Amino acid sequence: MRAQLSLVLLPVVFLSACSLDEVSEPAAGGTPIQTDKAVYTAEPVGAGDREVYAFDLTATFENTTAQTVYLGRCFPDTPMPIYRLEVLGEADGQQAAYDAVWACVDHGEAFAIAPGATRVDTFRIAGPNAWPDGSDEGIGVLEGEFRLSYDARTCPEEVGCALPAGQARSNVFDVRLAP
């Protein structure tokens, strides 16, 4: 009986530890992630039949909540958080060609960002990262309006404590292809 009671209470304790009650909204007009530029130029990189474009983006994440925020990372020793680019504007709802193809392992080594603390990361953003079979044209949008987002949560576990989407998104920025 005691073992059964522990199994029932464990999910309740786990869920209460991941409460979003203390999560505050970003300051008016601000976003938790700020990019270093409003416009990026994606340059062609590499060689071969498939065109790939890349640019460097530096992002500063500020924990604007009243509790520690955990940023997921792919492997326990990966030096940057898991990120994705969201397509906005006219192409809203389409896939970004710059989204990394994440093949991560399950671990408990997220980056812990204390309330009021900041973290700065520089990413080499490249894409497209996927092509349909037999095609030289990649999948996804390469230019237009984008927003960077992180895998962010209020507990170190991989699931169950995701922050509201607005707590892990950047300002809007433009990506243009080099002429």
PDB file of C-alpha atoms in Angstrom:
ATOM      1  CA  MET A   1       0.000   0.000   0.000  1.00  0.00           C
ATOM      2  CA  ARG A   2       2.792   2.420   0.892  1.00  0.00           C
ATOM      3  CA  ALA A   3       4.521   1.831  -2.473  1.00  0.00           C
ATOM      4  CA  GLN A   4       1.265   2.531  -4.318  1.00  0.00           C
ATOM      5  CA  LEU A   5       0.753   5.765  -2.379  1.00  0.00           C
ATOM      6  CA  SER A   6       4.303   6.916  -3.253  1.00  0.00           C
ATOM      7  CA  LEU A   7       3.661   6.288  -6.928  1.00  0.00           C
ATOM      8  CA  VAL A   8       0.494   8.392  -6.770  1.00  0.00           C
ATOM      9  CA  LEU A   9       2.153  11.270  -4.894  1.00  0.00           C
ATOM     10  CA  LEU A  10       5.296  11.393  -7.049  1.00  0.00           C
ATOM     11  CA  PRO A  11       3.558  12.876 -10.134  1.00  0.00           C
ATOM     12  CA  VAL A  12       1.760  15.417  -7.923  1.00  0.00           C
ATOM     13  CA  VAL A  13       5.053  16.531  -6.354  1.00  0.00           C
ATOM     14  CA  PHE A  14       6.748  16.611  -9.775  1.00  0.00           C
ATOM     15  CA  LEU A  15       3.978  18.696 -11.340  1.00  0.00           C
ATOM     16  CA  SER A  16       3.866  21.144  -8.458  1.00  0.00           C
ATOM     17  CA  ALA A  17       7.639  21.650  -8.713  1.00  0.00           C
ATOM     18  CA  CYS A  18       7.145  22.788 -12.308  1.00  0.00           C
ATOM     19  CA  SER A  19       4.442  25.344 -11.604  1.00  0.00           C
ATOM     20  CA  LEU A  20       4.331  28.340 -13.918  1.00  0.00           C
ATOM     21  CA  ASP A  21       2.686  30.553 -11.267  1.00  0.00           C
ATOM     22  CA  GLU A  22       5.871  32.568 -10.729  1.00  0.00           C
ATOM     23  CA  VAL A  23       6.690  33.010 -14.420  1.00  0.00           C
ATOM     24  CA  SER A  24       6.307  36.633 -15.376  1.00  0.00           C
ATOM     25  CA  GLU A  25       5.839  38.144 -18.801  1.00  0.00           C
ATOM     26  CA  PRO A  26       8.703  39.967 -20.520  1.00  0.00           C
ATOM     27  CA  ALA A  27       8.891  43.698 -19.965  1.00  0.00           C
ATOM     28  CA  ALA A  28       6.625  45.679 -22.286  1.00  0.00           C
ATOM     29  CA  GLY A  29       8.299  46.025 -25.673  1.00  0.00           C
ATOM     30  CA  GLY A  30      11.079  43.594 -24.734  1.00  0.00           C
ATOM     31  CA  THR A  31      11.773  39.980 -25.461  1.00  0.00           C
ATOM     32  CA  PRO A  32      13.883  37.579 -23.375  1.00  0.00           C
ATOM     33  CA  ILE A  33      16.207  36.949 -26.350  1.00  0.00           C
ATOM     34  CA  GLN A  34      17.800  39.862 -28.195  1.00  0.00           C
ATOM     35  CA  THR A  35      19.789  39.338 -31.388  1.00  0.00           C
ATOM     36  CA  ASP A  36      22.840  41.451 -32.202  1.00  0.00           C
ATOM     37  CA  LYS A  37      21.388  42.673 -35.519  1.00  0.00           C
ATOM     38  CA  ALA A  38      18.045  43.499 -37.076  1.00  0.00           C
ATOM     39  CA  VAL A  39      19.189  42.322 -40.538  1.00  0.00           C
ATOM     40  CA  TYR A  40      21.514  39.438 -41.445  1.00  0.00           C
ATOM     41  CA  THR A  41      23.025  38.631 -44.830  1.00  0.00           C
ATOM     42  CA  ALA A  42      23.278  34.911 -45.533  1.00  0.00           C
ATOM     43  CA  GLU A  43      26.349  34.172 -47.655  1.00  0.00           C
ATOM     44  CA  PRO A  44      26.765  31.073 -49.859  1.00  0.00           C
ATOM     45  CA  VAL A  45      29.074  28.522 -48.220  1.00  0.00           C
ATOM     46  CA  GLY A  46      30.507  25.164 -49.178  1.00  0.00           C
ATOM     47  CA  ALA A  47      30.842  23.546 -52.535  1.00  0.00           C
ATOM     48  CA  GLY A  48      28.821  21.063 -54.484  1.00  0.00           C
ATOM     49  CA  ASP A  49      25.499  20.900 -56.270  1.00  0.00           C
ATOM     50  CA  ARG A  50      23.401  22.116 -53.350  1.00  0.00           C
ATOM     51  CA  GLU A  51      23.484  25.758 -52.319  1.00  0.00           C
ATOM     52  CA  VAL A  52      23.866  26.372 -48.597  1.00  0.00           C
ATOM     53  CA  TYR A  53      23.788  29.814 -46.977  1.00  0.00           C
ATOM     54  CA  ALA A  54      25.130  30.843 -43.573  1.00  0.00           C
ATOM     55  CA  PHE A  55      25.404  33.787 -41.202  1.00  0.00           C
ATOM     56  CA  ASP A  56      26.563  34.376 -37.629  1.00  0.00           C
ATOM     57  CA  LEU A  57      23.997  35.441 -35.050  1.00  0.00           C
ATOM     58  CA  THR A  58      24.756  36.449 -31.462  1.00  0.00           C
ATOM     59  CA  ALA A  59      21.838  36.167 -29.050  1.00  0.00           C
ATOM     60  CA  THR A  60      21.553  37.413 -25.479  1.00  0.00           C
ATOM     61  CA  PHE A  61      19.021  35.602 -23.300  1.00  0.00           C
ATOM     62  CA  GLU A  62      17.851  37.424 -20.164  1.00  0.00           C
ATOM     63  CA  ASN A  63      15.868  35.504 -17.587  1.00  0.00           C
ATOM     64  CA  THR A  64      13.032  37.942 -16.934  1.00  0.00           C
ATOM     65  CA  THR A  65      11.154  35.490 -14.686  1.00  0.00           C
ATOM     66  CA  ALA A  66      11.198  35.105 -10.901  1.00  0.00           C
ATOM     67  CA  GLN A  67      12.645  31.577 -11.085  1.00  0.00           C
ATOM     68  CA  THR A  68      15.528  29.703 -12.686  1.00  0.00           C
ATOM     69  CA  VAL A  69      15.063  28.973 -16.383  1.00  0.00           C
ATOM     70  CA  TYR A  70      16.658  25.854 -17.885  1.00  0.00           C
ATOM     71  CA  LEU A  71      17.788  25.923 -21.517  1.00  0.00           C
ATOM     72  CA  GLY A  72      17.957  22.489 -23.102  1.00  0.00           C
ATOM     73  CA  ARG A  73      21.043  21.334 -24.944  1.00  0.00           C
ATOM     74  CA  CYS A  74      21.545  18.427 -27.293  1.00  0.00           C
ATOM     75  CA  PHE A  75      24.301  16.571 -25.439  1.00  0.00           C
ATOM     76  CA  PRO A  76      25.548  17.019 -21.857  1.00  0.00           C
ATOM     77  CA  ASP A  77      28.640  18.864 -23.138  1.00  0.00           C
ATOM     78  CA  THR A  78      27.078  20.846 -26.017  1.00  0.00           C
ATOM     79  CA  PRO A  79      28.188  24.477 -25.507  1.00  0.00           C
ATOM     80  CA  MET A  80      24.973  26.072 -26.813  1.00  0.00           C
ATOM     81  CA  PRO A  81      21.239  25.712 -26.203  1.00  0.00           C
ATOM     82  CA  ILE A  82      18.863  23.942 -28.560  1.00  0.00           C
ATOM     83  CA  TYR A  83      17.343  26.570 -30.839  1.00  0.00           C
ATOM     84  CA  ARG A  84      15.053  26.917 -33.805  1.00  0.00           C
ATOM     85  CA  LEU A  85      14.128  29.692 -36.203  1.00  0.00           C
ATOM     86  CA  GLU A  86      10.470  30.571 -36.663  1.00  0.00           C
ATOM     87  CA  VAL A  87       9.349  32.006 -39.997  1.00  0.00           C
ATOM     88  CA  LEU A  88       7.183  35.148 -39.773  1.00  0.00           C
ATOM     89  CA  GLY A  89       5.710  37.691 -42.175  1.00  0.00           C
ATOM     90  CA  GLU A  90       4.463  36.605 -45.586  1.00  0.00           C
ATOM     91  CA  ALA A  91       5.880  33.086 -45.169  1.00  0.00           C
ATOM     92  CA  ASP A  92       4.407  32.627 -41.645  1.00  0.00           C
ATOM     93  CA  GLY A  93       3.682  28.993 -40.898  1.00  0.00           C
ATOM     94  CA  GLN A  94       6.316  27.628 -43.256  1.00  0.00           C
ATOM     95  CA  GLN A  95       9.458  25.811 -42.131  1.00  0.00           C
ATOM     96  CA  ALA A  96      12.734  27.710 -41.815  1.00  0.00           C
ATOM     97  CA  ALA A  97      15.506  26.281 -43.982  1.00  0.00           C
ATOM     98  CA  TYR A  98      17.910  27.163 -41.140  1.00  0.00           C
ATOM     99  CA  ASP A  99      16.352  24.875 -38.541  1.00  0.00           C
ATOM    100  CA  ALA A 100      19.011  22.499 -37.337  1.00  0.00           C
ATOM    101  CA  VAL A 101      18.354  18.776 -37.579  1.00  0.00           C
ATOM    102  CA  TRP A 102      18.629  17.857 -33.889  1.00  0.00           C
ATOM    103  CA  ALA A 103      19.438  14.253 -32.972  1.00  0.00           C
ATOM    104  CA  CYS A 104      19.870  14.619 -29.237  1.00  0.00           C
ATOM    105  CA  VAL A 105      20.307  12.220 -26.321  1.00  0.00           C
ATOM    106  CA  ASP A 106      18.270  12.171 -23.120  1.00  0.00           C
ATOM    107  CA  HIS A 107      20.205  13.725 -20.234  1.00  0.00           C
ATOM    108  CA  GLY A 108      19.674  16.160 -17.361  1.00  0.00           C
ATOM    109  CA  GLU A 109      22.362  18.722 -18.161  1.00  0.00           C
ATOM    110  CA  ALA A 110      20.426  21.855 -19.118  1.00  0.00           C
ATOM    111  CA  PHE A 111      21.881  25.365 -18.771  1.00  0.00           C
ATOM    112  CA  ALA A 112      20.493  26.929 -15.567  1.00  0.00           C
ATOM    113  CA  ILE A 113      19.899  30.688 -15.862  1.00  0.00           C
ATOM    114  CA  ALA A 114      19.079  32.380 -12.534  1.00  0.00           C
ATOM    115  CA  PRO A 115      16.420  35.120 -12.304  1.00  0.00           C
ATOM    116  CA  GLY A 116      17.818  38.341 -13.764  1.00  0.00           C
ATOM    117  CA  ALA A 117      20.900  36.598 -15.211  1.00  0.00           C
ATOM    118  CA  THR A 118      21.914  36.681 -18.881  1.00  0.00           C
ATOM    119  CA  ARG A 119      23.556  34.244 -21.266  1.00  0.00           C
ATOM    120  CA  VAL A 120      25.196  35.113 -24.597  1.00  0.00           C
ATOM    121  CA  ASP A 121      25.574  32.598 -27.441  1.00  0.00           C
ATOM    122  CA  THR A 122      26.953  32.972 -30.952  1.00  0.00           C
ATOM    123  CA  PHE A 123      25.489  30.603 -33.526  1.00  0.00           C
ATOM    124  CA  ARG A 124      26.624  29.764 -37.037  1.00  0.00           C
ATOM    125  CA  ILE A 125      23.211  29.546 -38.688  1.00  0.00           C
ATOM    126  CA  ALA A 126      23.278  27.547 -41.949  1.00  0.00           C
ATOM    127  CA  GLY A 127      20.718  26.098 -44.304  1.00  0.00           C
ATOM    128  CA  PRO A 128      18.986  24.503 -45.899  1.00  0.00           C
ATOM    129  CA  ASN A 129      19.554  21.408 -43.781  1.00  0.00           C
ATOM    130  CA  ALA A 130      17.227  19.026 -45.643  1.00  0.00           C
ATOM    131  CA  TRP A 131      16.517  18.221 -49.278  1.00  0.00           C
ATOM    132  CA  PRO A 132      13.783  16.090 -50.836  1.00  0.00           C
ATOM    133  CA  ASP A 133      15.092  12.898 -52.438  1.00  0.00           C
ATOM    134  CA  GLY A 134      16.881  13.627 -55.694  1.00  0.00           C
ATOM    135  CA  SER A 135      16.452  17.398 -55.445  1.00  0.00           C
ATOM    136  CA  ASP A 136      19.052  20.154 -55.339  1.00  0.00           C
ATOM    137  CA  GLU A 137      16.493  22.592 -53.882  1.00  0.00           C
ATOM    138  CA  GLY A 138      16.395  22.574 -50.093  1.00  0.00           C
ATOM    139  CA  ILE A 139      13.362  22.498 -47.849  1.00  0.00           C
ATOM    140  CA  GLY A 140      12.311  25.684 -46.094  1.00  0.00           C
ATOM    141  CA  VAL A 141      12.416  29.461 -46.241  1.00  0.00           C
ATOM    142  CA  LEU A 142      15.857  31.103 -46.639  1.00  0.00           C
ATOM    143  CA  GLU A 143      15.004  34.793 -46.520  1.00  0.00           C
ATOM    144  CA  GLY A 144      12.443  37.014 -44.857  1.00  0.00           C
ATOM    145  CA  GLU A 145      11.396  37.641 -41.255  1.00  0.00           C
ATOM    146  CA  PHE A 146      12.443  35.207 -38.537  1.00  0.00           C
ATOM    147  CA  ARG A 147      12.549  34.850 -34.773  1.00  0.00           C
ATOM    148  CA  LEU A 148      14.958  32.716 -32.719  1.00  0.00           C
ATOM    149  CA  SER A 149      13.534  30.522 -29.964  1.00  0.00           C
ATOM    150  CA  TYR A 150      15.083  28.262 -27.336  1.00  0.00           C
ATOM    151  CA  ASP A 151      14.026  25.002 -25.728  1.00  0.00           C
ATOM    152  CA  ALA A 152      13.351  26.628 -22.329  1.00  0.00           C
ATOM    153  CA  ARG A 153      11.616  25.309 -19.236  1.00  0.00           C
ATOM    154  CA  THR A 154      11.183  25.880 -15.506  1.00  0.00           C
ATOM    155  CA  CYS A 155      12.699  22.577 -14.382  1.00  0.00           C
ATOM    156  CA  PRO A 156      15.821  20.681 -15.512  1.00  0.00           C
ATOM    157  CA  GLU A 157      13.885  17.661 -16.819  1.00  0.00           C
ATOM    158  CA  GLU A 158      13.481  17.219 -20.575  1.00  0.00           C
ATOM    159  CA  VAL A 159       9.657  17.288 -20.451  1.00  0.00           C
ATOM    160  CA  GLY A 160       6.826  18.699 -18.432  1.00  0.00           C
ATOM    161  CA  CYS A 161       7.859  22.246 -17.577  1.00  0.00           C
ATOM    162  CA  ALA A 162       7.996  24.221 -20.802  1.00  0.00           C
ATOM    163  CA  LEU A 163       7.883  27.992 -20.529  1.00  0.00           C
ATOM    164  CA  PRO A 164       5.116  29.843 -22.334  1.00  0.00           C
ATOM    165  CA  ALA A 165       6.314  30.468 -25.910  1.00  0.00           C
ATOM    166  CA  GLY A 166       6.816  34.202 -25.366  1.00  0.00           C
ATOM    167  CA  GLN A 167       9.363  33.527 -22.627  1.00  0.00           C
ATOM    168  CA  ALA A 168      11.858  31.924 -25.016  1.00  0.00           C
ATOM    169  CA  ARG A 169      11.611  33.988 -28.230  1.00  0.00           C
ATOM    170  CA  SER A 170      13.743  36.724 -29.713  1.00  0.00           C
ATOM    171  CA  ASN A 171      12.992  39.973 -31.410  1.00  0.00           C
ATOM    172  CA  VAL A 172      12.030  39.730 -35.093  1.00  0.00           C
ATOM    173  CA  PHE A 173      14.930  39.987 -37.554  1.00  0.00           C
ATOM    174  CA  ASP A 174      15.359  39.829 -41.331  1.00  0.00           C
ATOM    175  CA  VAL A 175      17.570  37.454 -43.300  1.00  0.00           C
ATOM    176  CA  ARG A 176      18.556  38.412 -46.839  1.00  0.00           C
ATOM    177  CA  LEU A 177      20.552  36.325 -49.290  1.00  0.00           C
ATOM    178  CA  ALA A 178      23.810  37.839 -50.512  1.00  0.00           C
ATOM    179  CA  PRO A 179      23.544  39.166 -54.070  1.00  0.00           C
TER     180      PRO A 179
END
